[in-house]
PDB file of C-alpha atoms and ligand atoms in Angstrom:
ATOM      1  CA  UNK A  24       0.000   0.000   0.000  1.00 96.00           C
ATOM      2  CA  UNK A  25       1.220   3.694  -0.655  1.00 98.00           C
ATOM      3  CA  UNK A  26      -0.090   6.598   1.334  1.00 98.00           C
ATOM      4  CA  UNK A  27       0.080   9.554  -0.811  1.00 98.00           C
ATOM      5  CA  UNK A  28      -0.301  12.990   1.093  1.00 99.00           C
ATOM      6  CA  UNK A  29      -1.383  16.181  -1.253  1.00 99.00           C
ATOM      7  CA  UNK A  30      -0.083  19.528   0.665  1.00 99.00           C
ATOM      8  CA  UNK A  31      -2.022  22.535  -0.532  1.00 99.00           C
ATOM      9  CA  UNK A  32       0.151  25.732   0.311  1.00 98.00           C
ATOM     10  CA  UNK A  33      -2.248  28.424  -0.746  1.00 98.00           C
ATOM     11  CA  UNK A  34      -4.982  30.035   2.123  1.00 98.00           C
ATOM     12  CA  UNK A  35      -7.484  29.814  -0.291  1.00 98.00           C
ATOM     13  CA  UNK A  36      -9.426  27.135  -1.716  1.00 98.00           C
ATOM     14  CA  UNK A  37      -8.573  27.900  -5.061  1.00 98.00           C
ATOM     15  CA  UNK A  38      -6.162  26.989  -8.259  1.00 98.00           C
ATOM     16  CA  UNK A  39      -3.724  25.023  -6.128  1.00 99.00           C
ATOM     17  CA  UNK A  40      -6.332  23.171  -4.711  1.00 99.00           C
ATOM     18  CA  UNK A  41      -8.314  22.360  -8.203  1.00 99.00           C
ATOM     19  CA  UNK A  42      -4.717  20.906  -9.521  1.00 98.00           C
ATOM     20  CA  UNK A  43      -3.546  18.779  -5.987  1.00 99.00           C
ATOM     21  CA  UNK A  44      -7.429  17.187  -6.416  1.00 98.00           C
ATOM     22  CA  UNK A  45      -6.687  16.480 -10.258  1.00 98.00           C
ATOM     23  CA  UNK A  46      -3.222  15.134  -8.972  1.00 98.00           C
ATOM     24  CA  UNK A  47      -4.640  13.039  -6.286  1.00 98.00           C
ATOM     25  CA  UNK A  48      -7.332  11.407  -8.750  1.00 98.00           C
ATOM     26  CA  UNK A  49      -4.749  10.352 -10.665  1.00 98.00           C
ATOM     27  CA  UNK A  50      -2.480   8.835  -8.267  1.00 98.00           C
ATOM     28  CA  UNK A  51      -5.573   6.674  -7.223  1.00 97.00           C
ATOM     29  CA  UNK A  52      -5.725   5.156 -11.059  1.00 97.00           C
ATOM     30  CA  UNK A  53      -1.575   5.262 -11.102  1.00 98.00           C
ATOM     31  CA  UNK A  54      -1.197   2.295  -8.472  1.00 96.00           C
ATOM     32  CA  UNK A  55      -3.719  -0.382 -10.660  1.00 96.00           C
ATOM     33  CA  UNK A  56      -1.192  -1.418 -13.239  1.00 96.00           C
ATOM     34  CA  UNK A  57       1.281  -1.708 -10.236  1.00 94.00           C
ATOM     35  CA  UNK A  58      -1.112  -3.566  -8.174  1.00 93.00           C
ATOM     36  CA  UNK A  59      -0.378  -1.746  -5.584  1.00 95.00           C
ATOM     37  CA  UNK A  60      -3.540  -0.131  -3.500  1.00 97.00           C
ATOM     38  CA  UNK A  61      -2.958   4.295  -3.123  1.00 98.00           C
ATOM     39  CA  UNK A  62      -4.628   5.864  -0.410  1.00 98.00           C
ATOM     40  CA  UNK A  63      -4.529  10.039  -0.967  1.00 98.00           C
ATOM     41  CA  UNK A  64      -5.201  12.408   1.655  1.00 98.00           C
ATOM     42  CA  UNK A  65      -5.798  15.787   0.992  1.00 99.00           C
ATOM     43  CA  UNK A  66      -4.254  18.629   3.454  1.00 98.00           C
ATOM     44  CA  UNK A  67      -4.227  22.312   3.422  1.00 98.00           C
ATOM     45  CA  UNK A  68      -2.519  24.933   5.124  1.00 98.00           C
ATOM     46  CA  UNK A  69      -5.884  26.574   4.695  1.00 98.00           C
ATOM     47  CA  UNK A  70      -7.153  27.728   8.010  1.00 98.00           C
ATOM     48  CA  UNK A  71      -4.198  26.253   9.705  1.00 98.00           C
ATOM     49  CA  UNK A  72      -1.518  28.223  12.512  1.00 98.00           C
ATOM     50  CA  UNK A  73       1.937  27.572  11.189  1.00 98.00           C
ATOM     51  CA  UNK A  74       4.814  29.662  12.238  1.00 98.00           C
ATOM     52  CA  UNK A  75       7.736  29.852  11.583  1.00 98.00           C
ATOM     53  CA  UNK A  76      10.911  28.049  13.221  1.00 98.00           C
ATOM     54  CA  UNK A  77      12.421  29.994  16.581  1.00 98.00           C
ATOM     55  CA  UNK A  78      15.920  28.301  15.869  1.00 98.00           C
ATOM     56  CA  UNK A  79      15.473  27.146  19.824  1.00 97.00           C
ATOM     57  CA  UNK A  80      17.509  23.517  18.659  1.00 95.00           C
ATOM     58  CA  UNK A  81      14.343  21.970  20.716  1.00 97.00           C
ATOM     59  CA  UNK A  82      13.570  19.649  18.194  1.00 97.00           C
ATOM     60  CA  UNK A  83      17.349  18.547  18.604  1.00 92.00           C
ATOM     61  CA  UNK A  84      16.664  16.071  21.127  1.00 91.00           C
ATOM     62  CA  UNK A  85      13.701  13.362  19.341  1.00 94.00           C
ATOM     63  CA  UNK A  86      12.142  15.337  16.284  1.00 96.00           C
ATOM     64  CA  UNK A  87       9.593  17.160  18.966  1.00 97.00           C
ATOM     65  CA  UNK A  88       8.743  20.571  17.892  1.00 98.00           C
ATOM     66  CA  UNK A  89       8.321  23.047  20.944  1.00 97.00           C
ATOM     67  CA  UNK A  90       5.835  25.352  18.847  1.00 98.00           C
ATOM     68  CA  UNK A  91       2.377  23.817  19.395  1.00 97.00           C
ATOM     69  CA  UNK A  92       0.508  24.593  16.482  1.00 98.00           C
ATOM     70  CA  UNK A  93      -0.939  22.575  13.722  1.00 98.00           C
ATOM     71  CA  UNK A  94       2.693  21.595  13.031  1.00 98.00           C
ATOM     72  CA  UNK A  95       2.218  18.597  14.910  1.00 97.00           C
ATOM     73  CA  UNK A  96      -0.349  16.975  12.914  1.00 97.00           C
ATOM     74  CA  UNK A  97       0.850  17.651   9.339  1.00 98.00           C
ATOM     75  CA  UNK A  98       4.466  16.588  10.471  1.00 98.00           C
ATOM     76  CA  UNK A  99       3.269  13.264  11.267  1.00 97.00           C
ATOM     77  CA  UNK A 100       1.607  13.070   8.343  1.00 98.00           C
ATOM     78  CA  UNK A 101       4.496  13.910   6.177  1.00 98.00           C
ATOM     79  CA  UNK A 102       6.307  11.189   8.271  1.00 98.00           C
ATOM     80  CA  UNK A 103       3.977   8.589   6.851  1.00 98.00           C
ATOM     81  CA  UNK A 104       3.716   9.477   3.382  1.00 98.00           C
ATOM     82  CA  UNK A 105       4.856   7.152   0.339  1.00 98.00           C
ATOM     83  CA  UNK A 106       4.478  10.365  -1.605  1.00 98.00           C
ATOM     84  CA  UNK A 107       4.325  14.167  -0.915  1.00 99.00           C
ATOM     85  CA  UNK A 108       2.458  16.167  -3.603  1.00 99.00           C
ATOM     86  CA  UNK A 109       2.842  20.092  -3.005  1.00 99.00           C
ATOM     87  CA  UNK A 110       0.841  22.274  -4.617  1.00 99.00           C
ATOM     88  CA  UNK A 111       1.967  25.699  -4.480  1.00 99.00           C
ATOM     89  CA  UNK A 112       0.492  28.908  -5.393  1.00 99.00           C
ATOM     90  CA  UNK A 113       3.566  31.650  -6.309  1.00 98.00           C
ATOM     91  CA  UNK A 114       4.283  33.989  -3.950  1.00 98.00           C
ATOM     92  CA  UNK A 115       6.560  36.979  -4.112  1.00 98.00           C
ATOM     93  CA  UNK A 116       8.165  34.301  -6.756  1.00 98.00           C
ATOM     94  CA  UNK A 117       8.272  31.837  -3.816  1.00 98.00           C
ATOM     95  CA  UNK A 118       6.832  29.646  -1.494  1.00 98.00           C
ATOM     96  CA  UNK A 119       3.745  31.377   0.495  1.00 98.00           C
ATOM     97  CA  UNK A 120       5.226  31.595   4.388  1.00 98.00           C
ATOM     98  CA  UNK A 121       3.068  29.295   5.614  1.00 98.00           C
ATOM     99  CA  UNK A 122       4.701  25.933   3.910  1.00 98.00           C
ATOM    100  CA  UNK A 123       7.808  27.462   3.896  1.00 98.00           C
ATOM    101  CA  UNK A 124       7.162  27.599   7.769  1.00 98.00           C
ATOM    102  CA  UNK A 125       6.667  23.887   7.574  1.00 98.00           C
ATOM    103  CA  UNK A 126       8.928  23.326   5.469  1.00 98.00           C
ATOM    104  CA  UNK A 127      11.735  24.874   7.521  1.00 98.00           C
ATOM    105  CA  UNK A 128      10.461  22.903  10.590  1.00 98.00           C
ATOM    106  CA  UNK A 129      10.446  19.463   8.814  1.00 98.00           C
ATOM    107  CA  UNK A 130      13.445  19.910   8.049  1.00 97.00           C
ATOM    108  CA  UNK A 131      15.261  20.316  11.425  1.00 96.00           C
ATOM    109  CA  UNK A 132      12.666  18.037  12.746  1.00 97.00           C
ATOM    110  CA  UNK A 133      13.540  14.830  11.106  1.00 96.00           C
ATOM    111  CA  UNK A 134      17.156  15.240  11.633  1.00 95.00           C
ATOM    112  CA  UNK A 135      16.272  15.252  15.256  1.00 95.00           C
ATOM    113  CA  UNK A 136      13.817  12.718  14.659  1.00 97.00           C
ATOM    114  CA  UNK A 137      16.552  10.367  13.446  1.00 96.00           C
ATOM    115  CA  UNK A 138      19.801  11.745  15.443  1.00 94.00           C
ATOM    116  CA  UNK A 139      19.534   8.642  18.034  1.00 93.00           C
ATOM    117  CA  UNK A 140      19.972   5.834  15.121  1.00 93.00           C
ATOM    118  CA  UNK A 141      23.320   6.972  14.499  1.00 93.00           C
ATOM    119  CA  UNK A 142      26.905   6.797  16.263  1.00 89.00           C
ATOM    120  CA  UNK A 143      27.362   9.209  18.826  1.00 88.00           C
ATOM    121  CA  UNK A 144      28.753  12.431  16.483  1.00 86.00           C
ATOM    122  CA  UNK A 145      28.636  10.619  13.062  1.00 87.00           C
ATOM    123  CA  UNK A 146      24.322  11.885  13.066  1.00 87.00           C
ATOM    124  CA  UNK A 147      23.771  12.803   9.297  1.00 90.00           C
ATOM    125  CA  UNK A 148      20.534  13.612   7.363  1.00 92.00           C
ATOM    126  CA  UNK A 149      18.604  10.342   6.876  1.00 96.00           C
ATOM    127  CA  UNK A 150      17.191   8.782   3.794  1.00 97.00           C
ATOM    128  CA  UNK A 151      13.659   9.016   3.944  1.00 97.00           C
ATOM    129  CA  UNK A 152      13.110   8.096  -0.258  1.00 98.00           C
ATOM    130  CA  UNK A 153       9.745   9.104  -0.555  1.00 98.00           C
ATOM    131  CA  UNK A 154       9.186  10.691  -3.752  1.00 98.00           C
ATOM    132  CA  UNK A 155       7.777  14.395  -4.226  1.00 99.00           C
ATOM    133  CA  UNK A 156       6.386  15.927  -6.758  1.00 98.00           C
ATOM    134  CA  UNK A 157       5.036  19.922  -6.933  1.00 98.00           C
ATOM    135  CA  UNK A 158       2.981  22.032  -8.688  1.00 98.00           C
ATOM    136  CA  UNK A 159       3.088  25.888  -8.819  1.00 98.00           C
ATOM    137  CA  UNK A 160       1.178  28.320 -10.515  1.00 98.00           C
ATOM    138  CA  UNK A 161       0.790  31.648 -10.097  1.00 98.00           C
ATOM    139  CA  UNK A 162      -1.361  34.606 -11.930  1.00 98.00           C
ATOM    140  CA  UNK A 163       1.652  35.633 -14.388  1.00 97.00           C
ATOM    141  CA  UNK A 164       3.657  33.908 -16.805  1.00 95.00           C
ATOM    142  CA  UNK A 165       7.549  33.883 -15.704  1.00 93.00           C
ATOM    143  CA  UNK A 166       6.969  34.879 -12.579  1.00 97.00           C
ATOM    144  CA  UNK A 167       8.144  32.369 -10.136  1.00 98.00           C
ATOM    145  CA  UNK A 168       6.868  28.931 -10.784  1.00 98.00           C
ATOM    146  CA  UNK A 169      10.452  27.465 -11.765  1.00 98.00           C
ATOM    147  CA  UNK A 170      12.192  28.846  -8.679  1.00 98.00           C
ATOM    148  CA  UNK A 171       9.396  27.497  -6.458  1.00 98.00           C
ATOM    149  CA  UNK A 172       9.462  24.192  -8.087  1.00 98.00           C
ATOM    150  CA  UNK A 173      13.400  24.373  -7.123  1.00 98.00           C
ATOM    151  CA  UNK A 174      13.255  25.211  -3.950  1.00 98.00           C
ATOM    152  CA  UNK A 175      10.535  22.158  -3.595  1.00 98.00           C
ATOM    153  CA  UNK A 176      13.693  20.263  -5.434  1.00 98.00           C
ATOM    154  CA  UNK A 177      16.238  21.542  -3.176  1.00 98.00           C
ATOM    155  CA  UNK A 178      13.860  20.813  -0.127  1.00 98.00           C
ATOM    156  CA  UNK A 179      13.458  16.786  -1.363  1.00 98.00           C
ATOM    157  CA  UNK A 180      16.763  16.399  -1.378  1.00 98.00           C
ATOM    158  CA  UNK A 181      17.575  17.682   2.081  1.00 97.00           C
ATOM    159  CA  UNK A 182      14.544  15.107   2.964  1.00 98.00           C
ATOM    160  CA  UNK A 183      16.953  12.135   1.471  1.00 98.00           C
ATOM    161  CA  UNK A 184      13.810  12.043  -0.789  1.00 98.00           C
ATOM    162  CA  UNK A 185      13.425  11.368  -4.485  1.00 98.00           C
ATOM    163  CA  UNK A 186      12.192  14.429  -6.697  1.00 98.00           C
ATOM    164  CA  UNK A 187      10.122  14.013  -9.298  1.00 98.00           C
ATOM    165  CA  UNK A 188       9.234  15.156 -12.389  1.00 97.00           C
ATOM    166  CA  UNK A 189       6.224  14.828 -14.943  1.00 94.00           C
ATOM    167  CA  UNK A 190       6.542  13.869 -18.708  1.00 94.00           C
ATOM    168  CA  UNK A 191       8.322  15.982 -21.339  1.00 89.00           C
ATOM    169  CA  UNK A 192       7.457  18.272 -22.705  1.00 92.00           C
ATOM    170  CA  UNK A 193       4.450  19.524 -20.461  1.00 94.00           C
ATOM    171  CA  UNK A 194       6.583  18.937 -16.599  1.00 93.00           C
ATOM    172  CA  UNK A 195       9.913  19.547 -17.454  1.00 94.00           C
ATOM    173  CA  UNK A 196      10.849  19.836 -13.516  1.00 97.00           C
ATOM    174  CA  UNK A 197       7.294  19.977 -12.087  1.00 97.00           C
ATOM    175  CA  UNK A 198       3.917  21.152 -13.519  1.00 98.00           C
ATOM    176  CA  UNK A 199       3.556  24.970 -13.755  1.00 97.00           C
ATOM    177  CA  UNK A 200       0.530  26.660 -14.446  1.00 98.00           C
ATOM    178  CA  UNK A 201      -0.374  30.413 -14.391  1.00 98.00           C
ATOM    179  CA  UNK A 202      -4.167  31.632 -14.589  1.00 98.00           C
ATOM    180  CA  UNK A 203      -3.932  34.602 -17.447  1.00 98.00           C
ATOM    181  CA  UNK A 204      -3.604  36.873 -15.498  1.00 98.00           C
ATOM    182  CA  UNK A 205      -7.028  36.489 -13.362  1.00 98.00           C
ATOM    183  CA  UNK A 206      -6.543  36.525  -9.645  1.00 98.00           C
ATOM    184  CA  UNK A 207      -9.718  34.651  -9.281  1.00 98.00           C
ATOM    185  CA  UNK A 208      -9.565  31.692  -7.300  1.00 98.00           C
ATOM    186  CA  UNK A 209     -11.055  29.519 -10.040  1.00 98.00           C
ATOM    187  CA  UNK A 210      -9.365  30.776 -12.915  1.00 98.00           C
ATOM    188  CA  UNK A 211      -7.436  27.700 -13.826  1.00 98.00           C
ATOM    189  CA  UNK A 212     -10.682  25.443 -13.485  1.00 98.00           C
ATOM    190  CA  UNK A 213     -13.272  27.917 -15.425  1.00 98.00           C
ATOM    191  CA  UNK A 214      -9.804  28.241 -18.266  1.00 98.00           C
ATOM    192  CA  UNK A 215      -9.280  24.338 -18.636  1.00 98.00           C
ATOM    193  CA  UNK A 216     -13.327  23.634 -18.702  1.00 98.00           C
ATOM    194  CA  UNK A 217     -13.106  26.418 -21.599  1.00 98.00           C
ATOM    195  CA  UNK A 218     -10.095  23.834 -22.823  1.00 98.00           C
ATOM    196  CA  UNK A 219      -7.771  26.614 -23.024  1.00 98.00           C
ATOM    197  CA  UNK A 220      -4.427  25.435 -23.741  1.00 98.00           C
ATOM    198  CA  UNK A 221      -2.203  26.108 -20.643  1.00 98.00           C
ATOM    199  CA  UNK A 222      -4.977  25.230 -18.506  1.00 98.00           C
ATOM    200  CA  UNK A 223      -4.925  21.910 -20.425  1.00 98.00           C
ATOM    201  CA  UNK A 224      -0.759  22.078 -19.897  1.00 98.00           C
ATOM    202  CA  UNK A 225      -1.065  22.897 -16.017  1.00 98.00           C
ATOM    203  CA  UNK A 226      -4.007  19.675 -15.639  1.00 98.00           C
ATOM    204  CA  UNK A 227      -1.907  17.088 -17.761  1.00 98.00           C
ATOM    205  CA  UNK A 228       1.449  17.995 -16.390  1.00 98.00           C
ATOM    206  CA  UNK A 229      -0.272  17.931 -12.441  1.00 98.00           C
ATOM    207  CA  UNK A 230      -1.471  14.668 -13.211  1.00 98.00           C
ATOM    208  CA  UNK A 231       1.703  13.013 -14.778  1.00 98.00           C
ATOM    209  CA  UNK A 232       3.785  14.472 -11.839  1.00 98.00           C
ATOM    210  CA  UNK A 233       1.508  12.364  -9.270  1.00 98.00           C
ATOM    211  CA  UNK A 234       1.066   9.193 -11.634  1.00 98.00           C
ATOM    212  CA  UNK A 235       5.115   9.003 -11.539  1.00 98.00           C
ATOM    213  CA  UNK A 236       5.615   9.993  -8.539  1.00 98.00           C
ATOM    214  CA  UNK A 237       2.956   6.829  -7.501  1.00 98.00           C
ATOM    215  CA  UNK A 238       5.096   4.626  -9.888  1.00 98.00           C
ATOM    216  CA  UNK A 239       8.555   5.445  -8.769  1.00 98.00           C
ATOM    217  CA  UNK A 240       7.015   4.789  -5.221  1.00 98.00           C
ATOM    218  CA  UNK A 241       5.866   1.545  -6.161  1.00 98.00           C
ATOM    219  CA  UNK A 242       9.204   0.452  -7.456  1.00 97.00           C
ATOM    220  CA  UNK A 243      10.974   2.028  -4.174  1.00 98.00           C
ATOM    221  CA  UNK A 244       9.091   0.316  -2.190  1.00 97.00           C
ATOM    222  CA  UNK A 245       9.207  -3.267  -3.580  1.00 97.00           C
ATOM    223  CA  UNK A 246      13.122  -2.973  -3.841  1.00 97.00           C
ATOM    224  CA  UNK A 247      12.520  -1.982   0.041  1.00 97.00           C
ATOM    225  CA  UNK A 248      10.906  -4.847   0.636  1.00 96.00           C
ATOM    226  CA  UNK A 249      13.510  -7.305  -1.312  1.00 97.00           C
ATOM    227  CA  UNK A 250      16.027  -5.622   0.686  1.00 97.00           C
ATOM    228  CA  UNK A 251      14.896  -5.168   3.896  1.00 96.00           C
ATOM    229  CA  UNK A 252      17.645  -7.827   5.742  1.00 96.00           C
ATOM    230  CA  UNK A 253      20.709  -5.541   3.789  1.00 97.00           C
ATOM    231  CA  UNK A 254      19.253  -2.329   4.384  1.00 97.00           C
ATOM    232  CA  UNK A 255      18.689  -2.628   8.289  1.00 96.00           C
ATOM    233  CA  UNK A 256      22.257  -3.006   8.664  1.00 96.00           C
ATOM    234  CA  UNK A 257      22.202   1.014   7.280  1.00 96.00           C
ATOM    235  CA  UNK A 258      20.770   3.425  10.125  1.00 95.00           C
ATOM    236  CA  UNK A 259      20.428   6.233   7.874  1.00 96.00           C
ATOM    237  CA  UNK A 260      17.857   3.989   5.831  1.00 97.00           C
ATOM    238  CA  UNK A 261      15.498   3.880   8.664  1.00 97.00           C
ATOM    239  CA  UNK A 262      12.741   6.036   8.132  1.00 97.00           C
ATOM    240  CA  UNK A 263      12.289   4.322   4.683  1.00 98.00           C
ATOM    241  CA  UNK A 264      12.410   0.738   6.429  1.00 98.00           C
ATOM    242  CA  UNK A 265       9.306   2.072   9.002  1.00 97.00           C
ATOM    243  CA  UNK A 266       7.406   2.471   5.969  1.00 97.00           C
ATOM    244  CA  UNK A 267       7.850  -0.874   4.922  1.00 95.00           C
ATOM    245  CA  UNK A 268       4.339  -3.139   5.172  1.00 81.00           C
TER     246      UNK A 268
HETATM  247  C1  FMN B 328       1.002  37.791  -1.568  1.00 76.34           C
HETATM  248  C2  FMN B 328       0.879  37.309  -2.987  1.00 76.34           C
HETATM  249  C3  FMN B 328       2.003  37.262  -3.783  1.00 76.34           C
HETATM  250  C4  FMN B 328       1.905  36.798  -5.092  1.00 76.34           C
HETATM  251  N1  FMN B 328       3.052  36.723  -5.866  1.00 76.34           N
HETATM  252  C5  FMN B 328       2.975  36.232  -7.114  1.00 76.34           C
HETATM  253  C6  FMN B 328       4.153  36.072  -7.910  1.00 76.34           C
HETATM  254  O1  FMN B 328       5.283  36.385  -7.496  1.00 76.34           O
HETATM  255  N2  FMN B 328       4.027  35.534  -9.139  1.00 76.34           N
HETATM  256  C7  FMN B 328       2.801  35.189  -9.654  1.00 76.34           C
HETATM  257  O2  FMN B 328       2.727  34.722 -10.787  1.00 76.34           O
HETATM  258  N3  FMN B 328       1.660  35.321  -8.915  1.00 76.34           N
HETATM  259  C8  FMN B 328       1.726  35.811  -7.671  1.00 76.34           C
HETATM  260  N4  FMN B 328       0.601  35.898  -6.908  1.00 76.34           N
HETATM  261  C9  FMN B 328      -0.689  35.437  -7.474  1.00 76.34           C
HETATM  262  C10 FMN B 328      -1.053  34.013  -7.066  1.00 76.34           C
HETATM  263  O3  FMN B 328       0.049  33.134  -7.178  1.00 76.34           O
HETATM  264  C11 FMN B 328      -2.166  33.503  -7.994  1.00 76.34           C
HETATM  265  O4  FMN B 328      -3.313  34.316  -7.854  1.00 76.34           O
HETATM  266  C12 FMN B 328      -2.497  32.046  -7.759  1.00 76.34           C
HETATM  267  O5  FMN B 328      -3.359  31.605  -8.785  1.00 76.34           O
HETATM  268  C13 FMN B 328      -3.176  31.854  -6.405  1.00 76.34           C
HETATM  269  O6  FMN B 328      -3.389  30.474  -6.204  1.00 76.34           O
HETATM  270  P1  FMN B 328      -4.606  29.932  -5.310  1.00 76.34           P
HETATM  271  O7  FMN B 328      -5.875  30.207  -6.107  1.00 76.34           O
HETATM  272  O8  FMN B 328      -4.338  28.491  -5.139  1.00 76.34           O
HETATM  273  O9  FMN B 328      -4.596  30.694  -4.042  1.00 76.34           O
HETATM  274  C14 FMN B 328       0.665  36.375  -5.620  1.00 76.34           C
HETATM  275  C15 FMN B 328      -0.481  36.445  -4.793  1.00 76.34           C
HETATM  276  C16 FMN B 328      -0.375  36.902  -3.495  1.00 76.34           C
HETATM  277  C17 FMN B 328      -1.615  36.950  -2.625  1.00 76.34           C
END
């Protein structure tokens, strides 16, 4: 089974949201040819308290943040997750502070999570190989969705995670999308039921990102599973072995 968890970084239930539900239908139908079951889940940072990390080293000690906010519950979700799908509306040409909140904390927080596996001194950053995907749109064209996608990049690799990208030529690095312009909060939605092109681009590419990102899961996870007895003998493989069913 893979638990796929769709993070919606936007305050609004809006474009992101529309693409992360297109994504998550199709990582339901990606796990059939694998025969492996998908369960999605579907989590905003709408409505949620996130701030931002107090550098206090708190989290140092097991992975605990000291903030209690609603931190706590989307961290353990993350923990659990197969596959992360962001979904990302551009801000400033960046991440919206709210995920970048969390994504600063779960950060810091796994390494702390995972300090105790290692030798005394010799704690590194573990490999957690889940694979993550991300879409970003924003109103303009140009305007940020490449450098969010990158920092998403940068951020799965600080995870020990796999990045992952769509299919050529629509996802190059991740699925962008911008609305034309419209600031309306179902721009993207009323533009691809009008089957206006980028719309089209933004739906397709959202879609592929989460149907690989299921596969490459899959794949991870049944080598996992072949090599469970090796891979125990590597500490810094443990948060991929607790996923292991
Ligand atoms: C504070 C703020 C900053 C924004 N910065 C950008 C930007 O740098 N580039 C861009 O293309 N759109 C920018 N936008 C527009 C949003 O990315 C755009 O409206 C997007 O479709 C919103 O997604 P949502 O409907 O999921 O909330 C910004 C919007 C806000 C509120």
């Amino acid at each position: 089974m893979l638990k796929v968890l769709g993070i919606c970084g936007s305050p609004r239930a809006g474009n992101s949201k529309f693409l992360l539900e297109e994504a998550l239908a199709s990582a339901k139908e990606a796990g059939k040819p694998f025969q492996t079951a998908v369960e999605t889940e579907f989590w905003t940072v709408r409505g949620k308290k996130l701030s931002g990390c107090v550098a206090c080293d708190g989290c140092a000690k097991d992975g605990t943040c000291i903030i209690k906010d609603d931190f706590t519950e989307i961290s353990q979700k993350w923990f659990d997750a197969d596959v992360i799908i962001y979904s990302i509306p551009v801000y400033h040409m960046g991440i919206p502070a709210q995920l970048k909140a969390f994504i600063d904390r779960i950060g810091n927080s796994q390494f702390g999570r995972y300090a105790g596996i290692f030798p005394q001194g010799a704690a590194t950053l573990p490999k957690s190989l889940k694979t993550i995907g991300c879409i970003a749109q924003g109103a303009h064209v140009f305007s940020g969705q490449e450098y969010t996608i990158a920092q998403v990049i940068n951020h799965a690799l600080l995870m020990g995670c796999i990045p992952v990208a769509g299919d050529m030529w629509q996802s190059y690095i991740g699925a962008g999308g911008w609305t034309c312009n419209d600031i309306a909060k179902d721009a993207i939605k009323k533009q691809y039921a009008q089957a206006l092109p980028d719309a089209q681009i933004a739906v397709t590419a959202s879609r592929d990102i989460a149907k690989r990102a299921v596969e490459i899961a899959a794949i991870l996870k049944s080598g996992g599973r072949e090599m469970k007895n090796t891979l125990s003998a590597y500490p810094i493989y443990t948060p991929f072995l607790e996923r292991m069913d």
